mmCIF file with all atom_site columns, C-alpha atoms in Angstrom:
data_model
loop_
_atom_site.group_PDB
_atom_site.id
_atom_site.type_symbol
_atom_site.label_atom_id
_atom_site.label_alt_id
_atom_site.label_comp_id
_atom_site.label_asym_id
_atom_site.label_entity_id
_atom_site.label_seq_id
_atom_site.pdbx_PDB_ins_code
_atom_site.Cartn_x
_atom_site.Cartn_y
_atom_site.Cartn_z
_atom_site.occupancy
_atom_site.B_iso_or_equiv
_atom_site.pdbx_formal_charge
_atom_site.auth_seq_id
_atom_site.auth_comp_id
_atom_site.auth_asym_id
_atom_site.auth_atom_id
_atom_site.pdbx_PDB_model_num
ATOM 1  C CA . MET A 1 1  ? 0.000   0.000   0.000   1.00 54.00 ? 1  MET A CA 1
ATOM 2  C CA . ALA A 1 2  ? 1.364   3.382   -0.982  1.00 59.00 ? 2  ALA A CA 1
ATOM 3  C CA . ALA A 1 3  ? 1.849   6.024   1.650   1.00 60.00 ? 3  ALA A CA 1
ATOM 4  C CA . ARG A 1 4  ? -0.487  8.971   1.311   1.00 63.00 ? 4  ARG A CA 1
ATOM 5  C CA . ASN A 1 5  ? 0.868   12.484  1.462   1.00 61.00 ? 5  ASN A CA 1
ATOM 6  C CA . SER A 1 6  ? -1.145  14.499  3.968   1.00 66.00 ? 6  SER A CA 1
ATOM 7  C CA . LYS A 1 7  ? 0.145   17.815  2.641   1.00 67.00 ? 7  LYS A CA 1
ATOM 8  C CA . PRO A 1 8  ? -1.913  19.533  -0.051  1.00 65.00 ? 8  PRO A CA 1
ATOM 9  C CA . GLU A 1 9  ? -0.365  19.677  -3.459  1.00 71.00 ? 9  GLU A CA 1
ATOM 10 C CA . GLU A 1 10 ? 1.786   22.767  -3.913  1.00 69.00 ? 10 GLU A CA 1
ATOM 11 C CA . THR A 1 11 ? 0.938   24.904  -6.877  1.00 71.00 ? 11 THR A CA 1
ATOM 12 C CA . THR A 1 12 ? 2.847   27.641  -8.556  1.00 69.00 ? 12 THR A CA 1
ATOM 13 C CA . PRO A 1 13 ? 1.672   31.021  -7.257  1.00 68.00 ? 13 PRO A CA 1
ATOM 14 C CA . ALA A 1 14 ? -0.225  33.207  -9.671  1.00 69.00 ? 14 ALA A CA 1
ATOM 15 C CA . ALA A 1 15 ? 1.746   35.926  -11.369 1.00 69.00 ? 15 ALA A CA 1
ATOM 16 C CA . THR A 1 16 ? 1.818   39.212  -9.531  1.00 72.00 ? 16 THR A CA 1
ATOM 17 C CA . VAL A 1 17 ? 0.465   42.020  -11.671 1.00 68.00 ? 17 VAL A CA 1
ATOM 18 C CA . ARG A 1 18 ? 1.656   45.481  -10.791 1.00 68.00 ? 18 ARG A CA 1
ATOM 19 C CA . THR A 1 19 ? -0.884  48.233  -11.054 1.00 67.00 ? 19 THR A CA 1
ATOM 20 C CA . GLN A 1 20 ? -0.199  50.720  -13.801 1.00 64.00 ? 20 GLN A CA 1
ATOM 21 C CA . GLU A 1 21 ? 0.318   54.283  -12.703 1.00 63.00 ? 21 GLU A CA 1
ATOM 22 C CA . TYR A 1 22 ? -1.051  56.869  -15.054 1.00 62.00 ? 22 TYR A CA 1
ATOM 23 C CA . ALA A 1 23 ? -0.200  60.535  -15.061 1.00 61.00 ? 23 ALA A CA 1
ATOM 24 C CA . ALA A 1 24 ? -3.037  62.751  -13.908 1.00 72.00 ? 24 ALA A CA 1
ATOM 25 C CA . GLY A 1 25 ? -2.915  64.559  -17.218 1.00 88.00 ? 25 GLY A CA 1
ATOM 26 C CA . THR A 1 26 ? -2.092  68.082  -18.201 1.00 90.00 ? 26 THR A CA 1
ATOM 27 C CA . GLY A 1 27 ? -4.000  70.980  -16.753 1.00 93.00 ? 27 GLY A CA 1
ATOM 28 C CA . TRP A 1 28 ? -4.284  73.419  -13.896 1.00 94.00 ? 28 TRP A CA 1
ATOM 29 C CA . ASN A 1 29 ? -5.825  71.124  -11.266 1.00 94.00 ? 29 ASN A CA 1
ATOM 30 C CA . VAL A 1 30 ? -3.904  69.802  -8.260  1.00 94.00 ? 30 VAL A CA 1
ATOM 31 C CA . GLY A 1 31 ? -1.867  66.739  -9.218  1.00 94.00 ? 31 GLY A CA 1
ATOM 32 C CA . GLN A 1 32 ? -1.730  67.569  -12.906 1.00 95.00 ? 32 GLN A CA 1
ATOM 33 C CA . THR A 1 33 ? 1.223   68.644  -15.022 1.00 95.00 ? 33 THR A CA 1
ATOM 34 C CA . ALA A 1 34 ? 1.254   72.376  -15.803 1.00 95.00 ? 34 ALA A CA 1
ATOM 35 C CA . PRO A 1 35 ? 0.740   72.920  -19.543 1.00 95.00 ? 35 PRO A CA 1
ATOM 36 C CA . ASP A 1 36 ? 2.636   76.233  -19.496 1.00 96.00 ? 36 ASP A CA 1
ATOM 37 C CA . ASP A 1 37 ? 4.795   78.478  -17.362 1.00 97.00 ? 37 ASP A CA 1
ATOM 38 C CA . ALA A 1 38 ? 2.788   80.725  -15.059 1.00 96.00 ? 38 ALA A CA 1
ATOM 39 C CA . PHE A 1 39 ? 4.079   84.090  -13.866 1.00 96.00 ? 39 PHE A CA 1
ATOM 40 C CA . ARG A 1 40 ? 2.555   86.971  -11.971 1.00 94.00 ? 40 ARG A CA 1
ATOM 41 C CA . ALA A 1 41 ? 4.000   90.479  -11.901 1.00 93.00 ? 41 ALA A CA 1
ATOM 42 C CA . LEU A 1 42 ? 5.068   91.948  -8.562  1.00 91.00 ? 42 LEU A CA 1
ATOM 43 C CA . ASP A 1 43 ? 4.221   95.452  -7.444  1.00 88.00 ? 43 ASP A CA 1
ATOM 44 C CA . ALA A 1 44 ? 6.884   97.861  -8.660  1.00 80.00 ? 44 ALA A CA 1
ATOM 45 C CA . ALA A 1 45 ? 6.166   100.189 -5.718  1.00 78.00 ? 45 ALA A CA 1
ATOM 46 C CA . GLY A 1 46 ? 8.396   98.010  -3.567  1.00 69.00 ? 46 GLY A CA 1
ATOM 47 C CA . THR A 1 47 ? 5.810   96.123  -1.556  1.00 80.00 ? 47 THR A CA 1
ATOM 48 C CA . GLY A 1 48 ? 6.472   92.911  -3.494  1.00 81.00 ? 48 GLY A CA 1
ATOM 49 C CA . GLY A 1 49 ? 2.791   92.086  -3.632  1.00 87.00 ? 49 GLY A CA 1
ATOM 50 C CA . PRO A 1 50 ? 1.509   90.211  -6.668  1.00 89.00 ? 50 PRO A CA 1
ATOM 51 C CA . THR A 1 51 ? -0.398  92.296  -9.150  1.00 89.00 ? 51 THR A CA 1
ATOM 52 C CA . GLY A 1 52 ? -2.100  91.755  -12.467 1.00 88.00 ? 52 GLY A CA 1
ATOM 53 C CA . PRO A 1 53 ? -3.157  88.550  -14.158 1.00 93.00 ? 53 PRO A CA 1
ATOM 54 C CA . VAL A 1 54 ? -1.287  85.265  -14.488 1.00 94.00 ? 54 VAL A CA 1
ATOM 55 C CA . VAL A 1 55 ? 0.709   85.306  -17.730 1.00 95.00 ? 55 VAL A CA 1
ATOM 56 C CA . HIS A 1 56 ? 2.593   82.530  -19.478 1.00 95.00 ? 56 HIS A CA 1
ATOM 57 C CA . GLU A 1 57 ? 5.723   84.492  -20.419 1.00 96.00 ? 57 GLU A CA 1
ATOM 58 C CA . HIS A 1 58 ? 7.833   86.569  -18.048 1.00 94.00 ? 58 HIS A CA 1
ATOM 59 C CA . PRO A 1 59 ? 6.146   89.982  -17.931 1.00 92.00 ? 59 PRO A CA 1
ATOM 60 C CA . GLY A 1 60 ? 9.420   91.849  -17.458 1.00 89.00 ? 60 GLY A CA 1
ATOM 61 C CA . GLY A 1 61 ? 10.451  93.756  -14.369 1.00 88.00 ? 61 GLY A CA 1
ATOM 62 C CA . TYR A 1 62 ? 9.754   92.006  -11.108 1.00 89.00 ? 62 TYR A CA 1
ATOM 63 C CA . ALA A 1 63 ? 7.697   88.836  -11.320 1.00 92.00 ? 63 ALA A CA 1
ATOM 64 C CA . ARG A 1 64 ? 7.184   85.586  -9.500  1.00 92.00 ? 64 ARG A CA 1
ATOM 65 C CA . GLN A 1 65 ? 7.110   82.286  -11.340 1.00 95.00 ? 65 GLN A CA 1
ATOM 66 C CA . ILE A 1 66 ? 4.225   80.302  -9.911  1.00 96.00 ? 66 ILE A CA 1
ATOM 67 C CA . VAL A 1 67 ? 4.961   77.061  -11.770 1.00 97.00 ? 67 VAL A CA 1
ATOM 68 C CA . ALA A 1 68 ? 7.164   75.946  -14.664 1.00 97.00 ? 68 ALA A CA 1
ATOM 69 C CA . LYS A 1 69 ? 5.811   74.132  -17.714 1.00 96.00 ? 69 LYS A CA 1
ATOM 70 C CA . GLY A 1 70 ? 5.745   70.413  -16.937 1.00 94.00 ? 70 GLY A CA 1
ATOM 71 C CA . GLY A 1 71 ? 5.837   71.036  -13.185 1.00 95.00 ? 71 GLY A CA 1
ATOM 72 C CA . LEU A 1 72 ? 3.410   69.516  -10.737 1.00 95.00 ? 72 LEU A CA 1
ATOM 73 C CA . VAL A 1 73 ? 0.417   71.661  -9.833  1.00 95.00 ? 73 VAL A CA 1
ATOM 74 C CA . THR A 1 74 ? 0.393   71.590  -6.031  1.00 96.00 ? 74 THR A CA 1
ATOM 75 C CA . ASP A 1 75 ? -2.068  73.007  -3.525  1.00 96.00 ? 75 ASP A CA 1
ATOM 76 C CA . GLY A 1 76 ? 0.075   76.151  -3.253  1.00 95.00 ? 76 GLY A CA 1
ATOM 77 C CA . VAL A 1 77 ? 0.201   76.655  -7.018  1.00 96.00 ? 77 VAL A CA 1
ATOM 78 C CA . LYS A 1 78 ? -3.562  76.215  -7.276  1.00 96.00 ? 78 LYS A CA 1
ATOM 79 C CA . ARG A 1 79 ? -4.077  78.686  -4.408  1.00 95.00 ? 79 ARG A CA 1
ATOM 80 C CA . GLU A 1 80 ? -1.947  81.323  -6.178  1.00 94.00 ? 80 GLU A CA 1
ATOM 81 C CA . LEU A 1 81 ? -3.720  80.775  -9.497  1.00 94.00 ? 81 LEU A CA 1
ATOM 82 C CA . ASP A 1 82 ? -7.120  81.059  -7.809  1.00 93.00 ? 82 ASP A CA 1
ATOM 83 C CA . ALA A 1 83 ? -6.048  84.193  -5.911  1.00 91.00 ? 83 ALA A CA 1
ATOM 84 C CA . ALA A 1 84 ? -4.941  85.840  -9.153  1.00 90.00 ? 84 ALA A CA 1
ATOM 85 C CA . GLU A 1 85 ? -8.241  84.952  -10.772 1.00 88.00 ? 85 GLU A CA 1
ATOM 86 C CA . SER A 1 86 ? -10.246 86.404  -7.891  1.00 85.00 ? 86 SER A CA 1
ATOM 87 C CA . ASP A 1 87 ? -8.142  89.616  -7.930  1.00 81.00 ? 87 ASP A CA 1
ATOM 88 C CA . GLU A 1 88 ? -9.008  90.107  -11.604 1.00 70.00 ? 88 GLU A CA 1
ATOM 89 C CA . GLY A 1 89 ? -12.761 89.873  -11.106 1.00 64.00 ? 89 GLY A CA 1
#
């Protein structure tokens, strides 16, 4: 009589599939890649406060770059973009 193996038969584990990570896309929402540079002029009076609209080329004089083309749009970038938009209206 043959001896019975009490252990269950070992099988080859299933292949592990890594999840695919996709970029969030291009746009101005948090987590996306900025489609363009974004600058905002600074007050020439010396206060250094942002003034005027967001532009996509350096406006000359004093300006702050909010985000570079291809950069990640963070909460801070979105806040600055929204603040500029609300100052315009």
